[in-house]
Each structure stands twice: as structure tokens, then as C-alpha cells.
PDB file of C-alpha atoms in Angstrom:
ATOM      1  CA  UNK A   1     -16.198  12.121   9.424  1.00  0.00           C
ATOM      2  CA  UNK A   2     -15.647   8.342   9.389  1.00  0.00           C
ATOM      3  CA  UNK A   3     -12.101   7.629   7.549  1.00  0.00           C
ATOM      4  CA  UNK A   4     -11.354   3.823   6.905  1.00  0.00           C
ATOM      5  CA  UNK A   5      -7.756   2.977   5.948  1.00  0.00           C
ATOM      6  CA  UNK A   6      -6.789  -0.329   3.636  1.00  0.00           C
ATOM      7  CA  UNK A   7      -3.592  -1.544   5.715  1.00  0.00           C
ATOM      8  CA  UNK A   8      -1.412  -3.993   3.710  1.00  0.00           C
ATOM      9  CA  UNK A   9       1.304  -6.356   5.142  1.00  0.00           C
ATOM     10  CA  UNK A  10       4.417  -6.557   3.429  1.00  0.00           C
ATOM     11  CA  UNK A  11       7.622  -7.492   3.170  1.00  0.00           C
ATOM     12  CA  UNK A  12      10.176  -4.930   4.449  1.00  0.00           C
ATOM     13  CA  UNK A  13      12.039  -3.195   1.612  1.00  0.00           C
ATOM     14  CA  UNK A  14      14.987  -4.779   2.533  1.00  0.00           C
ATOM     15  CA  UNK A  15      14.384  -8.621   3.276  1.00  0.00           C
ATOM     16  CA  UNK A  16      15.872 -10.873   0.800  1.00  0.00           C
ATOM     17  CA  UNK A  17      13.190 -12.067  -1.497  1.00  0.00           C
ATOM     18  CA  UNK A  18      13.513 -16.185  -1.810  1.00  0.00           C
ATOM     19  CA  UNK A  19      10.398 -18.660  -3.463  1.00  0.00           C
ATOM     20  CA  UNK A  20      10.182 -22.050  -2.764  1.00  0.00           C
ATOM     21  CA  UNK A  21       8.013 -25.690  -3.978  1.00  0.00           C
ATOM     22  CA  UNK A  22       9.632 -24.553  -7.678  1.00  0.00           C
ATOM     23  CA  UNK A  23       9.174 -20.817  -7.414  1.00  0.00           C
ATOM     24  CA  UNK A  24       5.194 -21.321  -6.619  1.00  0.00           C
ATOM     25  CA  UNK A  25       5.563 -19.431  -3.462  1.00  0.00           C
ATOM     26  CA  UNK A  26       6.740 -16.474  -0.813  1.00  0.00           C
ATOM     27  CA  UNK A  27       9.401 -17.949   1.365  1.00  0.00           C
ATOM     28  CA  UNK A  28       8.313 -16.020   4.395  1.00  0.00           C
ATOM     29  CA  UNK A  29      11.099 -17.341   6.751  1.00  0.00           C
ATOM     30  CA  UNK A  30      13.156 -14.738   8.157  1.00  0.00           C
ATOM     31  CA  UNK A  31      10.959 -12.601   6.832  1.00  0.00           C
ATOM     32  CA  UNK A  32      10.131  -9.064   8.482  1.00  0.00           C
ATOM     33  CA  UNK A  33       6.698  -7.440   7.657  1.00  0.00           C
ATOM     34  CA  UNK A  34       5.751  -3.635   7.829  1.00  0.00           C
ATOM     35  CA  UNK A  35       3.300  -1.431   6.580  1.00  0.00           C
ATOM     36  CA  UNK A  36       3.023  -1.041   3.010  1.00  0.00           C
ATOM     37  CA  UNK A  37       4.992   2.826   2.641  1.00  0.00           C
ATOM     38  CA  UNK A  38       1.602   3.408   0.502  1.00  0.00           C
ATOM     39  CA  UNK A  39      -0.522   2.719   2.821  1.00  0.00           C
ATOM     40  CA  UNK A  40       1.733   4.625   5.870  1.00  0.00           C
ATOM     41  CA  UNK A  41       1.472   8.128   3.884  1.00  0.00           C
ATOM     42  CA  UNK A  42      -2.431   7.616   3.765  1.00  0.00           C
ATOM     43  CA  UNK A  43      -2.645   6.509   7.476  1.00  0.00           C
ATOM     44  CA  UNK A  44      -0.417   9.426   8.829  1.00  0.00           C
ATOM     45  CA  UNK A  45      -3.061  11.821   6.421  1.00  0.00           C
ATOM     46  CA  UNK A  46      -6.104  10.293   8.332  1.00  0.00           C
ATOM     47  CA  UNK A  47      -4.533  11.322  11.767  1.00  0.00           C
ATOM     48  CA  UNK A  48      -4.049  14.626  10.335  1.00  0.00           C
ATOM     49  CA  UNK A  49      -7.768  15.066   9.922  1.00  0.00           C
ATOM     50  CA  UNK A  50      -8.576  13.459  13.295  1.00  0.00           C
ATOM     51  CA  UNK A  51      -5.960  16.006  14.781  1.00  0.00           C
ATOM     52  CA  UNK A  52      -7.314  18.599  12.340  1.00  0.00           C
ATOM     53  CA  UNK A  53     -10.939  17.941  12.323  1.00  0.00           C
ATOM     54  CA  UNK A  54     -12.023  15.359  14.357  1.00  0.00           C
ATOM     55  CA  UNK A  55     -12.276  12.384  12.673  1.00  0.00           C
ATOM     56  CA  UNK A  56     -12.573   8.793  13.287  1.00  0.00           C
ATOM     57  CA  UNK A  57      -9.982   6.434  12.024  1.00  0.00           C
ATOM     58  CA  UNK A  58     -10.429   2.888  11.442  1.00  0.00           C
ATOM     59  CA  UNK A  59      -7.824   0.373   9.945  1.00  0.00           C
ATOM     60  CA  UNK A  60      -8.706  -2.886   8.061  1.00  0.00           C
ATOM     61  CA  UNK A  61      -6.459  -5.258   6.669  1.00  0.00           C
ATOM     62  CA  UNK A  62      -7.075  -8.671   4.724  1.00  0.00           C
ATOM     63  CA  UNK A  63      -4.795 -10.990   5.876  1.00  0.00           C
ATOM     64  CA  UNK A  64      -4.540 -13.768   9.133  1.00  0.00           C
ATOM     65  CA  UNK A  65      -2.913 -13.415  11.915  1.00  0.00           C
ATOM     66  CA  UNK A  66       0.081 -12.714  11.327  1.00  0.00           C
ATOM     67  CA  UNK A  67      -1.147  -9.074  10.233  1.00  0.00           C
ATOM     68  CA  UNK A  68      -2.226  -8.175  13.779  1.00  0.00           C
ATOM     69  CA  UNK A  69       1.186  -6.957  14.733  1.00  0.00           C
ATOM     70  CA  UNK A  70       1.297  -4.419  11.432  1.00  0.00           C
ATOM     71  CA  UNK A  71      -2.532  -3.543  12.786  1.00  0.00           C
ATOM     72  CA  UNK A  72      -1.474  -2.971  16.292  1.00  0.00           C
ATOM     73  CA  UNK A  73       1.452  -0.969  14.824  1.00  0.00           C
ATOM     74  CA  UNK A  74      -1.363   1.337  12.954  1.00  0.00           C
ATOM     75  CA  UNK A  75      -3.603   1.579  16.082  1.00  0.00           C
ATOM     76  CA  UNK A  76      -0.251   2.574  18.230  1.00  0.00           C
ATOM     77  CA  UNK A  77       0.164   5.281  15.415  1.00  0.00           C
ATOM     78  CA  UNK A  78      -3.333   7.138  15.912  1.00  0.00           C
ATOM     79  CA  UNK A  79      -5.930   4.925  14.910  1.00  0.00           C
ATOM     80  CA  UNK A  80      -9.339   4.160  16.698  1.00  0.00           C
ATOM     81  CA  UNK A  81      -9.986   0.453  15.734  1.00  0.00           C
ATOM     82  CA  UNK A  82      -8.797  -1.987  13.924  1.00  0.00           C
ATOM     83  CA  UNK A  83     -10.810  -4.065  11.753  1.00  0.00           C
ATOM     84  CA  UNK A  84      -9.229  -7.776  10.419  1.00  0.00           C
ATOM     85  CA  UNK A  85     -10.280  -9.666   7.549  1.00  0.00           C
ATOM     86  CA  UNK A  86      -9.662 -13.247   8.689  1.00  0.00           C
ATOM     87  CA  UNK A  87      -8.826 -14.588   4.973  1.00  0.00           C
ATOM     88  CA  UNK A  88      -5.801 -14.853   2.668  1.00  0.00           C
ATOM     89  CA  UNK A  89      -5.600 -11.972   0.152  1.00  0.00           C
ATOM     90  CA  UNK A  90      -5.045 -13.830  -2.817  1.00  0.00           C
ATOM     91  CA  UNK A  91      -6.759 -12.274  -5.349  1.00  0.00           C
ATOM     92  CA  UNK A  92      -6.678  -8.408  -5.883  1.00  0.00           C
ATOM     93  CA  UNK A  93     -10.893  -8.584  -6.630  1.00  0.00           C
ATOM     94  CA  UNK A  94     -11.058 -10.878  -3.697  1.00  0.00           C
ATOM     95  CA  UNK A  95      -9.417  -8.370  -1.310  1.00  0.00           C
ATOM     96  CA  UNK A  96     -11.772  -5.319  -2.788  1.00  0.00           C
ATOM     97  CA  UNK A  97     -14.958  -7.672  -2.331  1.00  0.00           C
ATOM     98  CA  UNK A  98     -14.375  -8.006   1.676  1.00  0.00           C
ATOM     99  CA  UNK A  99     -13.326  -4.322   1.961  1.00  0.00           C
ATOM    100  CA  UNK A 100     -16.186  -3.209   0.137  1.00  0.00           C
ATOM    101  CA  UNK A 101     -18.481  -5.139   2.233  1.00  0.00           C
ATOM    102  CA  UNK A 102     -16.078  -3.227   5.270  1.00  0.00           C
ATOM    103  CA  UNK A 103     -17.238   0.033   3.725  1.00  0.00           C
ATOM    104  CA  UNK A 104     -20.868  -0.413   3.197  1.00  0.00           C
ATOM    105  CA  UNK A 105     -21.676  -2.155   6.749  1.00  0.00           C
ATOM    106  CA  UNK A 106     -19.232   0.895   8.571  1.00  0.00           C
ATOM    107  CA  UNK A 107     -20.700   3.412   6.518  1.00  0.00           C
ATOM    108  CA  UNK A 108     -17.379   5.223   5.785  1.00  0.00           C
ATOM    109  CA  UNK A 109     -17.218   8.569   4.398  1.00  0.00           C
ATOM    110  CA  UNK A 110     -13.657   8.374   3.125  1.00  0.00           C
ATOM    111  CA  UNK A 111     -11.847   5.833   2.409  1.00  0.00           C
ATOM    112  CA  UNK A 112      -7.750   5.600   2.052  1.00  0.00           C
ATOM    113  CA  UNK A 113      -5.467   2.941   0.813  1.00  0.00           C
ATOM    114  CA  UNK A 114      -2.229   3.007  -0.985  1.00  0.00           C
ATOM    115  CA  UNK A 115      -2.271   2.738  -4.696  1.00  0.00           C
ATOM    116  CA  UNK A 116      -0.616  -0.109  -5.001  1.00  0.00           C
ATOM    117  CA  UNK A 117       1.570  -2.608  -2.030  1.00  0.00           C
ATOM    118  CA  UNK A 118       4.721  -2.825  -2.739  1.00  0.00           C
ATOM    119  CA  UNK A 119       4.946  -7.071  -2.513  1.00  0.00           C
ATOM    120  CA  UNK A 120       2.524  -7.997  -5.840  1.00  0.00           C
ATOM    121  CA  UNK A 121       2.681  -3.324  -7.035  1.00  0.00           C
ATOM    122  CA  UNK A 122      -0.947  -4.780  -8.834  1.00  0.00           C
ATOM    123  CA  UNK A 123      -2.633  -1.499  -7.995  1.00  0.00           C
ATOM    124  CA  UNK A 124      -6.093  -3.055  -8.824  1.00  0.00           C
ATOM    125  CA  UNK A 125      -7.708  -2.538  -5.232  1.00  0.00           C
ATOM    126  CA  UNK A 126      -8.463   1.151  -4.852  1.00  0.00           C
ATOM    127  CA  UNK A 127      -9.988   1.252  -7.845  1.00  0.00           C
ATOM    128  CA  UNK A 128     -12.260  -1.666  -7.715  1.00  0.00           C
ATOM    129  CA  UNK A 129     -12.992  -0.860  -3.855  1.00  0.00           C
ATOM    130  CA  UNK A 130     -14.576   2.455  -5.752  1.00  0.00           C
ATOM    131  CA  UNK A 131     -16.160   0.212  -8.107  1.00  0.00           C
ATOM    132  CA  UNK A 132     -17.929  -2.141  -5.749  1.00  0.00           C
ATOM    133  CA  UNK A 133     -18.939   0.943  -3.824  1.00  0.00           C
ATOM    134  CA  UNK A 134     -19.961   3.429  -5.668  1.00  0.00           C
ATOM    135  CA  UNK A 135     -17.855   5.836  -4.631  1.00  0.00           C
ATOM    136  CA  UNK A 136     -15.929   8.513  -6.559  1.00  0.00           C
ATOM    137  CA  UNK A 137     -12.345   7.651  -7.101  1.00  0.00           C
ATOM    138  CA  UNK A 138      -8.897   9.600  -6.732  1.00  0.00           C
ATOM    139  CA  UNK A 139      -5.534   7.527  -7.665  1.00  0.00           C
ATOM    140  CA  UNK A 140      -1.977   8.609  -7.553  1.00  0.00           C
ATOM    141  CA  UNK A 141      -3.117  11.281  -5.017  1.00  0.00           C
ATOM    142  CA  UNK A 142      -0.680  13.383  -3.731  1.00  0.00           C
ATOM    143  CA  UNK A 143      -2.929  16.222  -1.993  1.00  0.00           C
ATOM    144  CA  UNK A 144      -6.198  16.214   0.019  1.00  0.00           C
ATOM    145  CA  UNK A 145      -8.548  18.383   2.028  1.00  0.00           C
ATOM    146  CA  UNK A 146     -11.541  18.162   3.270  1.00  0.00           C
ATOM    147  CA  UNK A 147     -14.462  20.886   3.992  1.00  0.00           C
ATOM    148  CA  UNK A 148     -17.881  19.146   5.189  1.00  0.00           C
ATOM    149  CA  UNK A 149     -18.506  17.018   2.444  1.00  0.00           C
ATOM    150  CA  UNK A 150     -16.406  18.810  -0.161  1.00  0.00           C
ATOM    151  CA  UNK A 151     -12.800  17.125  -1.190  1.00  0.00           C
ATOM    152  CA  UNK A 152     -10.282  18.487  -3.065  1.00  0.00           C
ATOM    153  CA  UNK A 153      -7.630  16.710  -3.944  1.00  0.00           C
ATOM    154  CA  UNK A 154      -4.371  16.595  -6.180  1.00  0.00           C
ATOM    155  CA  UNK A 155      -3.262  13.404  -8.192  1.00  0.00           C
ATOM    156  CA  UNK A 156      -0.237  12.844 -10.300  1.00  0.00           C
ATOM    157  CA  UNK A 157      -0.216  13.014 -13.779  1.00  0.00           C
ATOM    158  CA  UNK A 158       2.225  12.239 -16.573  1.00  0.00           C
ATOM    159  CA  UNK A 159       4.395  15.660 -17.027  1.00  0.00           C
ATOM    160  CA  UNK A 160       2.430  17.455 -13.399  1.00  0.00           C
ATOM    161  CA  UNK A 161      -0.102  16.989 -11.689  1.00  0.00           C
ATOM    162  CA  UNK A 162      -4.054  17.638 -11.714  1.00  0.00           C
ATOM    163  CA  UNK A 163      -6.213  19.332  -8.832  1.00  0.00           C
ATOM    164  CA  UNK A 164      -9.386  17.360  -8.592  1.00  0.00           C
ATOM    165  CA  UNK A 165     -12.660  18.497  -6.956  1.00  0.00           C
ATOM    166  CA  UNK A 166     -14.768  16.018  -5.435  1.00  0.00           C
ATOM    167  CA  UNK A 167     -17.522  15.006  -2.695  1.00  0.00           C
ATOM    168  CA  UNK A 168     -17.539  12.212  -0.146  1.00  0.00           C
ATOM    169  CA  UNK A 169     -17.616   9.536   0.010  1.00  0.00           C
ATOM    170  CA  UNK A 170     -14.692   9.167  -1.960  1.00  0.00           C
ATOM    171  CA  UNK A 171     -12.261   6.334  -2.103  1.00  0.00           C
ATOM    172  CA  UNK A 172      -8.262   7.787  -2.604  1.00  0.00           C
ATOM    173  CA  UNK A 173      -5.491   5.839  -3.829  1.00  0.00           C
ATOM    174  CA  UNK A 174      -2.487   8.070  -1.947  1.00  0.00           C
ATOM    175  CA  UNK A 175       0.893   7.471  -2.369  1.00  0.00           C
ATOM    176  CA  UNK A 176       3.849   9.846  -0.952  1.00  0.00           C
ATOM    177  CA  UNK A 177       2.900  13.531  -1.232  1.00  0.00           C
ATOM    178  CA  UNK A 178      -0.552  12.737   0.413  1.00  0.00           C
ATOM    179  CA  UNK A 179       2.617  13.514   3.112  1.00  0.00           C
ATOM    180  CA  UNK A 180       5.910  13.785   3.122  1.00  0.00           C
ATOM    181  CA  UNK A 181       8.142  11.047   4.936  1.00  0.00           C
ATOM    182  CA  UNK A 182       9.753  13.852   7.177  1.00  0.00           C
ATOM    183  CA  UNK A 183       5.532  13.569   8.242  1.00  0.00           C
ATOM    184  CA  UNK A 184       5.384   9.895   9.243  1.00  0.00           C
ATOM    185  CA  UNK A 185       5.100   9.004  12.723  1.00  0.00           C
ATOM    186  CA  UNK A 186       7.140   6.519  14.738  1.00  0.00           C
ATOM    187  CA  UNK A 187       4.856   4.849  17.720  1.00  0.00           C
ATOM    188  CA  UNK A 188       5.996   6.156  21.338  1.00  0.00           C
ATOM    189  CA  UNK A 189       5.447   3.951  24.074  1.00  0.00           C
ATOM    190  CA  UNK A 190       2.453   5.822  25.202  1.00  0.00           C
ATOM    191  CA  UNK A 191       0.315   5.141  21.683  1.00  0.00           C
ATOM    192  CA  UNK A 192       2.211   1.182  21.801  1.00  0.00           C
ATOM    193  CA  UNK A 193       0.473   1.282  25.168  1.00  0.00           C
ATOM    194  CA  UNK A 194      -2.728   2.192  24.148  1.00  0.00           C
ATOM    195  CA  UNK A 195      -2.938   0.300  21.355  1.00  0.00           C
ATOM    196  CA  UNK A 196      -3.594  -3.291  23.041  1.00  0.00           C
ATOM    197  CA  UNK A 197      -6.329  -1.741  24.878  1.00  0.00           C
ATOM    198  CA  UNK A 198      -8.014  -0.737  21.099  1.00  0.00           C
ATOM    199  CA  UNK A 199     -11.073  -2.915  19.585  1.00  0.00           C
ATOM    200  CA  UNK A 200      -9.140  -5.167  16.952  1.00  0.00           C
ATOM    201  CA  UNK A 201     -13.140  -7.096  15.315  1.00  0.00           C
ATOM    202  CA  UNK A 202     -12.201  -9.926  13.148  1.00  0.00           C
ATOM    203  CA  UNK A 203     -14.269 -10.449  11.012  1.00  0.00           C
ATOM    204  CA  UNK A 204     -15.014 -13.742   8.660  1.00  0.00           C
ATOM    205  CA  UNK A 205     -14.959 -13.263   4.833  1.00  0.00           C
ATOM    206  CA  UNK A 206     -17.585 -12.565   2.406  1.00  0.00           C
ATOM    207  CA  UNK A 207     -17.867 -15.297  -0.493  1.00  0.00           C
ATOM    208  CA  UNK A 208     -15.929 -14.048  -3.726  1.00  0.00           C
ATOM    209  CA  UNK A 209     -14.587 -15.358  -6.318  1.00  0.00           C
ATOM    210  CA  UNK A 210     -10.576 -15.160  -7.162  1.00  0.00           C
ATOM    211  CA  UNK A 211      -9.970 -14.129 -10.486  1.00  0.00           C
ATOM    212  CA  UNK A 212      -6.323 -14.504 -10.948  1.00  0.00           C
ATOM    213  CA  UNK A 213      -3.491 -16.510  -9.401  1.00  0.00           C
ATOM    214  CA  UNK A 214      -0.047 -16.691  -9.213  1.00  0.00           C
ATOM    215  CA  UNK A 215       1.891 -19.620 -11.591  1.00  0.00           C
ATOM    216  CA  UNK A 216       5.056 -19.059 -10.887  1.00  0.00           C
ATOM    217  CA  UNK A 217       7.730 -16.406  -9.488  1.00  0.00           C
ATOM    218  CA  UNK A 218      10.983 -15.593 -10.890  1.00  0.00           C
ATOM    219  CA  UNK A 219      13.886 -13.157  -9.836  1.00  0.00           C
ATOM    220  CA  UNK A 220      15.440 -10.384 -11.795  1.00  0.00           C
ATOM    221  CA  UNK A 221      18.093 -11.305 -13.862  1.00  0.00           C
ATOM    222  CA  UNK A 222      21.695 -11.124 -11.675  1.00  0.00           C
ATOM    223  CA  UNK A 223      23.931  -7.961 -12.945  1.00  0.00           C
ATOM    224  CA  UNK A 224      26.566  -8.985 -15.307  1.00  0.00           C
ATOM    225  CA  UNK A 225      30.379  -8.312 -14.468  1.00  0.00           C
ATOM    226  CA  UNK A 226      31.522  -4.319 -15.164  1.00  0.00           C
ATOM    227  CA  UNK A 227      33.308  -4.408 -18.296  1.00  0.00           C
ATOM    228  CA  UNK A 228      36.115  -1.067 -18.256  1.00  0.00           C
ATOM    229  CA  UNK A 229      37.075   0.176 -21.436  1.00  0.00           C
ATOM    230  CA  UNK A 230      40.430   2.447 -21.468  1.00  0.00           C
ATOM    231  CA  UNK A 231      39.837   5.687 -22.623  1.00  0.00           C
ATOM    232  CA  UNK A 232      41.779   5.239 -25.748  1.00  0.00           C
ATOM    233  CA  UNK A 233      39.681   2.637 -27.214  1.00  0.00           C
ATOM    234  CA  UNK A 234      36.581   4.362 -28.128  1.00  0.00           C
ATOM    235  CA  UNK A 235      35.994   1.844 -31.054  1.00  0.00           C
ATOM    236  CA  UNK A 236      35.674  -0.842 -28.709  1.00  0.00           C
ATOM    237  CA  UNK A 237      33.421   1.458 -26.153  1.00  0.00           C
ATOM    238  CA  UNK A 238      30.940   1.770 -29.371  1.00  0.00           C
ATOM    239  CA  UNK A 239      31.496  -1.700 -30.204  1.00  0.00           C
ATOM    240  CA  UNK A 240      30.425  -3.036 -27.141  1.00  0.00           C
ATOM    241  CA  UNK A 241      27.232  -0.326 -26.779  1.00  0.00           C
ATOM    242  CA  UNK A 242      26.175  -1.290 -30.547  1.00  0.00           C
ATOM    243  CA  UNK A 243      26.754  -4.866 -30.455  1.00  0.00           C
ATOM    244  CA  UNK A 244      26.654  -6.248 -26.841  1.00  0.00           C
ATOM    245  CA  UNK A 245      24.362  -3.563 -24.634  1.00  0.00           C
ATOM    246  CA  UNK A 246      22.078  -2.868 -27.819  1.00  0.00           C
ATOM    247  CA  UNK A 247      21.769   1.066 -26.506  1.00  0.00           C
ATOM    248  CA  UNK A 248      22.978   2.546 -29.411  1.00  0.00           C
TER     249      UNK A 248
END
């Protein structure tokens, strides 16, 4: 079984967001990048069945060089080969265009990626990639096996959850419960080792059109100050709820 798995390259959780040339764009200065969590849980499933079963992993990202690290990261995980997209993802139909052309040439019977990256949380790619492919489509999936070219999986639903069957190829959009985080694997110096020795292909991109772009960015509103209330003054408690928070 061939599995290919959609890396993205994001921001860590906990980098402070900035935009700059009037909010147009990403300050990436000072910026760490990681793995999109997303796209970890799926990865970390794919070595499972290469453990499990015997499969070959491949990673792909669309991004420049700067993603190579996050790749090299992936590869010193458990993946085969890397596979890089040498364009700027842009565009969530732009990004599902070049992996889709990924998929077809490789010939991939299963095909992982996060349902959404936590930097733009579009979640348009999985679902197109399935699109442009051909491919049946799983989202929210929090469960999957695999027996020859039978899939079942489990996806989250509003109020549960649903228990899908399937048959490859099949393109999932995991998220955590695909595995749990106690499940994700940290990089020993063996598999950092043996990752620069991995094929990393770049490839150049396929011509597609981008669809949508971004106009402007603009931060959450800041917190205003706590108010406290004493305990005796419940008409000014509801007064400020009715009037001023509009919850009641």
C-alpha cells in the first residue's frame, strides 16, 4: 500500500501572530514553524500501517524552502520520501491542483492530510484533493483501518460520530483521534540521522489558477478590563449582563 501524506507548515501554536505593509501580510520574523497538529495525527497513523502492514509512506508539502526542515522533521519521524512542491500555497484550489497531480503521477492508494492547517483553518484541500482525483472522501476522521483494499473508517459528526465503510483509494481528512497525542512520536537521533540520507524530489508546479486571496488581516479584538461586582449588588450584576455584555 502506497500512503501519501499532505504536510503543512505552520506557525507554532504559540508564536505571536504580527502582519505587516497595512495588515496585507504574515510577519514571519521570529517566527517558529512546525507541523500542522492535523497533519502530525495523520502522519503518526501512516507509520502505524507501515509498522502494521507494510506500507510505504511518502510526504509532500507545497511550500519553498523554508518547508524542508518541517519535511526532514516528517522523514526523521518514519517516512520514506519526501516530495516538495516548489511554489507558494496561496490559494487553497491551487495547493489541491499540485497535490492532485502528486497523487495521480505516484499512484497513491491512500491519501492523508489534516482537515484543515491551523494558520488560514480553510479546510478546503482534502476535499477538493478528492475532487480532482476521484477518490472517495472521509473528513473529520477520527478512526481508520485498512484490510487489502477495504477501509473503514470513523468521522465525527455533530452529537457522535459515524463509522464509514469504504475502498481505496480514498483521500482522509484526519484530525486527532485518527491517534491520540499520547501516540505522536518525537524524532530520536537515529531517525534525525537517517533522514538527510532520504530522497527529498522537488518538484516544479503545475499551472492553476488561484481563486481567492487574502485583502487584509486583522487581530481579535483585545479583552476588555474584568469588571467585579460585590455580591450584594445583584441589580447592577443584571444590569451590566442586560445592558453592557448583551447575554441576557
Amino acid at each position: 500500500m502506497k500512503i501519501l501524506v499532505c504536510i503543512s507548515h505552520v506557525p507554532d501554536t504559540t508564536s505571536k501572530i504580527n502582519f505587516i505593509n497595512g495588515d496585507t501580510e504574515f510577519d514571519t520574523n521570529g517566527v517558529q514553524y512546525v507541523i500542522n497538529p492535523n497533519d502530525e495525527f495523520g502522519l503518526t497513523r501512516a507509520i502505524w500501517f507501515k509498522e502494521q502492514q507494510g506500507a510505504n509512506v511518502t510526504v509532500v508539502n507545497v511550500g519553498g524552502t523554508d518547508a524542508e526542515a518541517t519535511l526532514r522533521k516528517a522523514l526523521a519521524i518514519g517516512a520514506d520520501e519526501a516530495i516538495r512542491v516548489n511554489a507558494n500555497p496561496t490559494d487553497g484550489f491551487f495547493v489541491a491542483k499540485q497535490l492532485a497531480e502528486v497523487v495521480k503521477q505516484g499512484a497513491y492508494d491512500l491519501v492523508i492530510a489534516g482537515k484543515e492547517s491551523l494558520d488560514y483553518n480553510g479546510g478546503m484541500v482534502p476535499g477538493m484533493l478528492a475532487a480532482l482525483t476521484g477518490a472517495d472522501f472521509v473528513n473529520s476522521c477520527i478512526g481508520l483501518d485498512i484490510n487489502g483494499s477495504s477501509v473503514k473508517a470513523v468521522r465525527e459528526i455533530d452529537g457522535g460520530k459515524e463509522t464509514i465503510a469504504a475502498n481505496l483509494p480514498l483521500v482522509v481528512g484526519g484530525q486527532k483521534g485518527i491517534v491520540e497525542e499520547k501516540d505522536l512520536r518525537i524524532p530520536n537521533m537515529r531517525g534525525i540521522m537517517t533522514a538527510r540520507t532520504k530522497a527529498l524530489t522537488i518538484l516544479e508546479p503545475v499551472a492553476a489558477d488561484n481563486n481567492t486571496k487574502a485583502v487584509k488581516f486583522e487581530k481579535p479584538a483585545a479583552k476588555s478590563a474584568v469588571k467585579l461586582v460585590s455580591p450584594d449588588n445583584l441589580d447592577e450584576l443584571i444590569n451590566l449582563l442586560h445592558n453592557e455584555a448583551k447575554v441576557i
